[in-house]
PDB file of C-alpha atoms in Angstrom:
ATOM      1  CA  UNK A 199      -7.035 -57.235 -46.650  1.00  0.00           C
ATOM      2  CA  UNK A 200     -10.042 -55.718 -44.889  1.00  0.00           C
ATOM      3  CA  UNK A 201     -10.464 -55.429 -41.089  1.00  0.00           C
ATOM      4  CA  UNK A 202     -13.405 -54.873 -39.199  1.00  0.00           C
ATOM      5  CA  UNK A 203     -12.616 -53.962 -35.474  1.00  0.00           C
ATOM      6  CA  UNK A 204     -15.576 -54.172 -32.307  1.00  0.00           C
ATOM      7  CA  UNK A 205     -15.215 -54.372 -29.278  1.00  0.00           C
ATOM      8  CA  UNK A 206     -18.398 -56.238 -28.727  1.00  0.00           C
ATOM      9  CA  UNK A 207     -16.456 -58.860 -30.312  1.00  0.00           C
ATOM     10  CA  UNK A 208     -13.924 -59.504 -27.362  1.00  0.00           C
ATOM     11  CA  UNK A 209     -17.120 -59.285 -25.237  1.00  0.00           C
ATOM     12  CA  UNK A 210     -18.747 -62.588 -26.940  1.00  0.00           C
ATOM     13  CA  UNK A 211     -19.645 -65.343 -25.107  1.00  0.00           C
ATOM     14  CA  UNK A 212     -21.688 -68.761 -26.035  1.00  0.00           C
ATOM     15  CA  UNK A 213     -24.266 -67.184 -24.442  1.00  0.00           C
ATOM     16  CA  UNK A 214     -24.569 -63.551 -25.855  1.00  0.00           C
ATOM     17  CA  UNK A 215     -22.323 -60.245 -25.137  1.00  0.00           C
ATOM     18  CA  UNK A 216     -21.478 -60.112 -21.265  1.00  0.00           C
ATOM     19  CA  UNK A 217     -20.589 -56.739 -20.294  1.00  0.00           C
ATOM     20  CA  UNK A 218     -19.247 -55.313 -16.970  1.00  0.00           C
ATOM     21  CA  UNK A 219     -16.822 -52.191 -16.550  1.00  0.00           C
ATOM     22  CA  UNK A 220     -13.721 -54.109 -16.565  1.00  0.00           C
ATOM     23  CA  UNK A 221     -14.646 -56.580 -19.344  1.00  0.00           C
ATOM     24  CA  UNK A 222     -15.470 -53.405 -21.469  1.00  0.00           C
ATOM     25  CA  UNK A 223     -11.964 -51.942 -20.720  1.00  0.00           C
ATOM     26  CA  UNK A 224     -10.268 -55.314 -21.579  1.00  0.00           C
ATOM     27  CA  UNK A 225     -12.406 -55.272 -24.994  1.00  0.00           C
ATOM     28  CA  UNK A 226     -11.419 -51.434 -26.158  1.00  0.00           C
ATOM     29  CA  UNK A 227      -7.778 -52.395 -25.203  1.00  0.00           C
ATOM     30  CA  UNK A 228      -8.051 -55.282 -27.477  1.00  0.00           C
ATOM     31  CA  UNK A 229      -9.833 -53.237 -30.216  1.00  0.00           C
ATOM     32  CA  UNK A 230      -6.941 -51.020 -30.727  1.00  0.00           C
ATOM     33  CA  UNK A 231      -4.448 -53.548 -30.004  1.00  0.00           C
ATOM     34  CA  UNK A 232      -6.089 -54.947 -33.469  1.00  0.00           C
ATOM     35  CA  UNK A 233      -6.439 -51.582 -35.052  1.00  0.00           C
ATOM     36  CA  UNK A 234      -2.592 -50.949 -34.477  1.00  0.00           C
ATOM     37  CA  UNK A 235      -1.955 -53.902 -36.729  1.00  0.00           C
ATOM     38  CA  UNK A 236      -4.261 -53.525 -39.016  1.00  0.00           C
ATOM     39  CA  UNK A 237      -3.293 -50.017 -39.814  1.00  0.00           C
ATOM     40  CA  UNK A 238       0.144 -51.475 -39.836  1.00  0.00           C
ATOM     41  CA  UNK A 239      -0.269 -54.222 -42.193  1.00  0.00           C
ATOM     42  CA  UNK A 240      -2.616 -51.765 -44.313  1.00  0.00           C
ATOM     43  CA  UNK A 241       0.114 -49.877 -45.911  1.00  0.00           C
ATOM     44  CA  UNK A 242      -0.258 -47.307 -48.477  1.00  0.00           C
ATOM     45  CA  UNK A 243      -3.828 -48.278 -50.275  1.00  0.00           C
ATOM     46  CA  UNK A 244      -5.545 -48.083 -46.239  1.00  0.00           C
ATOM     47  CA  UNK A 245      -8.272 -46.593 -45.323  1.00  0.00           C
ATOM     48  CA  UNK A 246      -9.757 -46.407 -42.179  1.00  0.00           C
ATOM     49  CA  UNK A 247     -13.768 -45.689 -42.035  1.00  0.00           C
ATOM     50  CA  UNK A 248     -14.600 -44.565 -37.837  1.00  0.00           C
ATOM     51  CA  UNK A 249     -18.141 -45.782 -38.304  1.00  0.00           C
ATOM     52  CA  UNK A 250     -19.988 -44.098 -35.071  1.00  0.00           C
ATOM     53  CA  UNK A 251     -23.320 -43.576 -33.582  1.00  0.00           C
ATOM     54  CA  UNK A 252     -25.711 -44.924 -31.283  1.00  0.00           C
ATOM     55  CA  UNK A 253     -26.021 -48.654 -30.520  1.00  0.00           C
ATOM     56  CA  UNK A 254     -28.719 -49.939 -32.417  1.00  0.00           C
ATOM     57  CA  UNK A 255     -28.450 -47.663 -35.037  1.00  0.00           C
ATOM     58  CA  UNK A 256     -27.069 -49.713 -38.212  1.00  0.00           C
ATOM     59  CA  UNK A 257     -22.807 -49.506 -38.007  1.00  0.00           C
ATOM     60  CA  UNK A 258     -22.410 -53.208 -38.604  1.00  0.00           C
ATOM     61  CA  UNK A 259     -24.592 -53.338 -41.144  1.00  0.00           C
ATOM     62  CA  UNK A 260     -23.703 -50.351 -42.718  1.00  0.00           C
ATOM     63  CA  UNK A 261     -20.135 -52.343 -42.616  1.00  0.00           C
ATOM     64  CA  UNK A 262     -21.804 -55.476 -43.808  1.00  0.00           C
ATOM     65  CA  UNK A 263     -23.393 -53.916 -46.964  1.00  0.00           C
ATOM     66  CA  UNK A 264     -20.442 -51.929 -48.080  1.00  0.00           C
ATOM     67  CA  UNK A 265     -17.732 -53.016 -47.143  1.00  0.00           C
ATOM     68  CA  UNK A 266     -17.223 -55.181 -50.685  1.00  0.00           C
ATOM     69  CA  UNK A 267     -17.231 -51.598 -52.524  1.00  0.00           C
ATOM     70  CA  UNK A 268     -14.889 -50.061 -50.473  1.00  0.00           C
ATOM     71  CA  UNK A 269     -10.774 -50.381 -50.635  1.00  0.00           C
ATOM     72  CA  UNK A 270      -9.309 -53.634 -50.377  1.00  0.00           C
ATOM     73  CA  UNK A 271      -7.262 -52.445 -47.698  1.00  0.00           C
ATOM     74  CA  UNK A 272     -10.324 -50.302 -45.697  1.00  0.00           C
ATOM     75  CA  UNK A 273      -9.953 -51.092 -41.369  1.00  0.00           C
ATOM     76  CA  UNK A 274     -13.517 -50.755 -39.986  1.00  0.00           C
ATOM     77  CA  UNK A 275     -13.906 -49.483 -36.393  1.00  0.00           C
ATOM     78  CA  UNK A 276     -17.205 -50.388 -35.412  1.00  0.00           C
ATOM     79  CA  UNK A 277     -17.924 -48.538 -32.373  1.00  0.00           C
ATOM     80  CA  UNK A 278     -20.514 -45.886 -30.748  1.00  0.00           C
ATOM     81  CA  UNK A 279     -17.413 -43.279 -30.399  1.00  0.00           C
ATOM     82  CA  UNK A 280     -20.221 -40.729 -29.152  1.00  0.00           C
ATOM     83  CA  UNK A 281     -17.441 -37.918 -28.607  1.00  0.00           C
ATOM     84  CA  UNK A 282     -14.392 -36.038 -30.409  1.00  0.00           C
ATOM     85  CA  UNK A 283     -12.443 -37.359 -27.112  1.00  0.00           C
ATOM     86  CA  UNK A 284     -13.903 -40.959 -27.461  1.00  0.00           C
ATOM     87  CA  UNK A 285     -12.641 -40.897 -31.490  1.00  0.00           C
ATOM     88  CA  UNK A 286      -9.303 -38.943 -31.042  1.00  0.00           C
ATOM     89  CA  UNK A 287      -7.467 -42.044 -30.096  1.00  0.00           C
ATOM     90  CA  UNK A 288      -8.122 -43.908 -33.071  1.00  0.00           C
ATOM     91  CA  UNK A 289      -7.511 -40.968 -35.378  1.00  0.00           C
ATOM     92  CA  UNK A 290      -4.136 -40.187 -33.923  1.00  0.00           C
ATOM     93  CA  UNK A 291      -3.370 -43.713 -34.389  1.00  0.00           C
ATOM     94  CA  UNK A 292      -4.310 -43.547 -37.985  1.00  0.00           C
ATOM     95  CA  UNK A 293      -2.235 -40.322 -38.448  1.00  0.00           C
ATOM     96  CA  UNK A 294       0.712 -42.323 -36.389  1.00  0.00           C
ATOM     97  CA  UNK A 295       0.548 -44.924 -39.565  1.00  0.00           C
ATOM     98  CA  UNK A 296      -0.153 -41.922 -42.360  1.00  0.00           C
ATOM     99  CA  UNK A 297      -3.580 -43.606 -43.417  1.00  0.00           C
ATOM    100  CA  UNK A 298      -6.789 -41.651 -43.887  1.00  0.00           C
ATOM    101  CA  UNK A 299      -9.723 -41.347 -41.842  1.00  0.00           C
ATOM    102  CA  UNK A 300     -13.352 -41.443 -42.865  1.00  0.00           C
ATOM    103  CA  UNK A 301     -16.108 -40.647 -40.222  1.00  0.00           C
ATOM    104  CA  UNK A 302     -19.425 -42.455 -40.674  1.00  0.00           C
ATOM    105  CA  UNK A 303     -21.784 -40.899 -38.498  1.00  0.00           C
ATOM    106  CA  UNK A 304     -24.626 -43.392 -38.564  1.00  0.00           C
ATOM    107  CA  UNK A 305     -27.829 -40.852 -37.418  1.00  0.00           C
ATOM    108  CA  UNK A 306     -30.760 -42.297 -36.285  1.00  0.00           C
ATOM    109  CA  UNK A 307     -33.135 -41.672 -33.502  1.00  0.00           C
ATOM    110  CA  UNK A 308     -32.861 -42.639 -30.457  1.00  0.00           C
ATOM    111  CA  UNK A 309     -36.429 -44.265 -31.139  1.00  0.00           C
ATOM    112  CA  UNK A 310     -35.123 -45.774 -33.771  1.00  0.00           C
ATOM    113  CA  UNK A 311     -32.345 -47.315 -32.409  1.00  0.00           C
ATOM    114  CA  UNK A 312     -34.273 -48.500 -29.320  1.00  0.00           C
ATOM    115  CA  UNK A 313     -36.731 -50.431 -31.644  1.00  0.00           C
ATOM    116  CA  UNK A 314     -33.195 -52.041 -33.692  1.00  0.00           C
ATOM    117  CA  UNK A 315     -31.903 -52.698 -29.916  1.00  0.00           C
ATOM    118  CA  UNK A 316     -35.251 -54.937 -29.268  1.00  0.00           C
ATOM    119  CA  UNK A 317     -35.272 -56.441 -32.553  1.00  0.00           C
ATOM    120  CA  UNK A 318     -31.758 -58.284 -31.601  1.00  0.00           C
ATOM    121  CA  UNK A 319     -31.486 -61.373 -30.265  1.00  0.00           C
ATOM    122  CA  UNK A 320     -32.164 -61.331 -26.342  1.00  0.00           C
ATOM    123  CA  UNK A 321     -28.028 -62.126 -25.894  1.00  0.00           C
ATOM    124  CA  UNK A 322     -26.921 -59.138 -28.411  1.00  0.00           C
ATOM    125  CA  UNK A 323     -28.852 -56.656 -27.228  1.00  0.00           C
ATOM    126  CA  UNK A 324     -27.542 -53.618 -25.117  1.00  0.00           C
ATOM    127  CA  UNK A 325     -29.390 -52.293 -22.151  1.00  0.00           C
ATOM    128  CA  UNK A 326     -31.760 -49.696 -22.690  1.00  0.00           C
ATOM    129  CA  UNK A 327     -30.032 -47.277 -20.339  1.00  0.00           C
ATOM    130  CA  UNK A 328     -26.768 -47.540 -22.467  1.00  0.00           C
ATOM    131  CA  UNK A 329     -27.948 -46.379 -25.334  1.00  0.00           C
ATOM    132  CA  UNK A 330     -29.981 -43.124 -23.507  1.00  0.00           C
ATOM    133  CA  UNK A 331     -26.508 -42.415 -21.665  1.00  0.00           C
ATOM    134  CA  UNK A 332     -24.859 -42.670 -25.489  1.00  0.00           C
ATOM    135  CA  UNK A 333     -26.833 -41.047 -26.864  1.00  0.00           C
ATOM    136  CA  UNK A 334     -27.051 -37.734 -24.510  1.00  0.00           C
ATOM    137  CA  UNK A 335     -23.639 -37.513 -25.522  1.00  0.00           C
ATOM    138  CA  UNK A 336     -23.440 -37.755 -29.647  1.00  0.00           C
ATOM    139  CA  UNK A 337     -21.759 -35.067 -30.761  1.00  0.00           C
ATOM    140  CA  UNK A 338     -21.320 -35.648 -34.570  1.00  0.00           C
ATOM    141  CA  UNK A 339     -17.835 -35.974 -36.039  1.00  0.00           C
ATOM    142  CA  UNK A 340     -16.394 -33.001 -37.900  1.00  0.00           C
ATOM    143  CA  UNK A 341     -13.807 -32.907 -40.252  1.00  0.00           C
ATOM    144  CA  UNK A 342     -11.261 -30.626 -38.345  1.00  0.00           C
ATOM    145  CA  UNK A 343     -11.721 -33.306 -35.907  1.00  0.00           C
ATOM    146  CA  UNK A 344      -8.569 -34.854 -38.313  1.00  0.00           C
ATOM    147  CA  UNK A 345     -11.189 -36.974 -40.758  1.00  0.00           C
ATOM    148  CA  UNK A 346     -10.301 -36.730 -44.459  1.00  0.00           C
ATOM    149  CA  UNK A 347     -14.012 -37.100 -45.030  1.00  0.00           C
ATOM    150  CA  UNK A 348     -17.143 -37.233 -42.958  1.00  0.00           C
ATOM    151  CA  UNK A 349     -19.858 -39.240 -44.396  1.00  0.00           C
ATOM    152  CA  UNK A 350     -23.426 -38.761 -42.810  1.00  0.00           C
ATOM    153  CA  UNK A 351     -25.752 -41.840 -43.246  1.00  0.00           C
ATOM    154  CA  UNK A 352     -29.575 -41.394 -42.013  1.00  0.00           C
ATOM    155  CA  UNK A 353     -29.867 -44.847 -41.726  1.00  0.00           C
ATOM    156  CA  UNK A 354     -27.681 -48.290 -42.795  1.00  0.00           C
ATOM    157  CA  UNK A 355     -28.052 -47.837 -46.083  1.00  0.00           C
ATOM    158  CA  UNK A 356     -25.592 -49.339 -49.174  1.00  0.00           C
ATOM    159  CA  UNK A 357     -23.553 -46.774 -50.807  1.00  0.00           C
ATOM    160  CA  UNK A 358     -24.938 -45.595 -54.357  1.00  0.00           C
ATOM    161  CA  UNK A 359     -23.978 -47.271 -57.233  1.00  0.00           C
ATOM    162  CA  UNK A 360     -20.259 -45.760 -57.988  1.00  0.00           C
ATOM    163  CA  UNK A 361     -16.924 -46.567 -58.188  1.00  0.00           C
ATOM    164  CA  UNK A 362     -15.079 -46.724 -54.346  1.00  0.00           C
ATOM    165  CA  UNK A 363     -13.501 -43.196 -53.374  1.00  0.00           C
ATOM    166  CA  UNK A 364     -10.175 -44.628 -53.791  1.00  0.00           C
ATOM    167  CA  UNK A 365      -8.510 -41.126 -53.876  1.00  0.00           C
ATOM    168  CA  UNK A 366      -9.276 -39.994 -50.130  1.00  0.00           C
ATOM    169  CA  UNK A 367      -6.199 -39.083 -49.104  1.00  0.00           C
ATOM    170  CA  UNK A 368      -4.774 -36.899 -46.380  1.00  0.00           C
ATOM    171  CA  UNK A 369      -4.006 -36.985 -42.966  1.00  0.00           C
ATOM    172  CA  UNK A 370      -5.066 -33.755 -41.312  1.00  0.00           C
ATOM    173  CA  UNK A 371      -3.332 -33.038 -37.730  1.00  0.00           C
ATOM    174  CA  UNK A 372      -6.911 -32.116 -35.926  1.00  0.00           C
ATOM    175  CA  UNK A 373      -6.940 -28.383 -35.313  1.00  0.00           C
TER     176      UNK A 373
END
């Protein structure tokens, strides 16, 4: 069964995303709480796809338009992951559980994703000065990083028309 993991999820509220420091610690905690299970429960067919860039830049709908073609078994993590040190933690989890790890580095412009940002509703959107701070630090995901794969989308866009890569495989100690 498929997972997608956010931690704006565990920061929803009837009236939008609240977000303050500690409420954004609590989330992440909760995040991999939930990605420890789900690469658990995933067993040998999982996959899990580290889909990372900028807020405002397309992850969740790059989830929401592919995730039917990918593995039955594929855990989304949904999350800006701007740095090898922010990602590290969910790859050595992954490695912990022996199930591959696909980067998708979501690159857009900051522009861009500024202009996405203001086209959310007023309660979903993320302060402006978040996503400069985020993005001053984007450092794209390599594979010695630990990734089986790194996928590079220039915008959320659905996968081509072929069969899922059901034979990634490998998981890489990072170098």
């Amino acid at each position: 069964m498929q997972a997608h993991i956010n931690p704006d999820h565990y920061l929803q509220t009837p009236q939008g995303i609240v977000w303050t420091e500690a409420r954004g610690r609590q989330a992440r905690a909760r995040a991999y709480t939930d990605l420890e299970y789900a690469l658990r429960e995933a067993g040998e067919g999982g996959v899990l796809y580290l889909v990372c860039g900028i807020q405002g830049g397309g992850k969740t709908s790059w989830i929401r338009d592919n995730r039917s073609r990918l593995e039955d078994d594929a855990i989304f993590l949904d999350a800006a992951l701007p740095r090898r040190r922010h990602r590290q933690r969910a790859l050595d989890l992954a490695m912990a559980h022996r199930i591959p790890a696909v980067a998708v580095w979501i690159d857009v412009s900051l522009e861009t994703a500024l202009q996405r940002n203001q086209a959310r509703p007023e309660g979903e959107r993320v302060p402006v000065e978040a996503i400069r701070r985020v993005f001053a630090q984007l450092e794209p995901p390599m594979q010695v990083e630990g990734f089986a794969r790194v996928d590079i989308v220039s915008a959320a866009v659905r996968l081509p028309d072929v069969e899922s890569d059901r034979g990634v495989s490998g998981c890489q100690p990072p170098a």
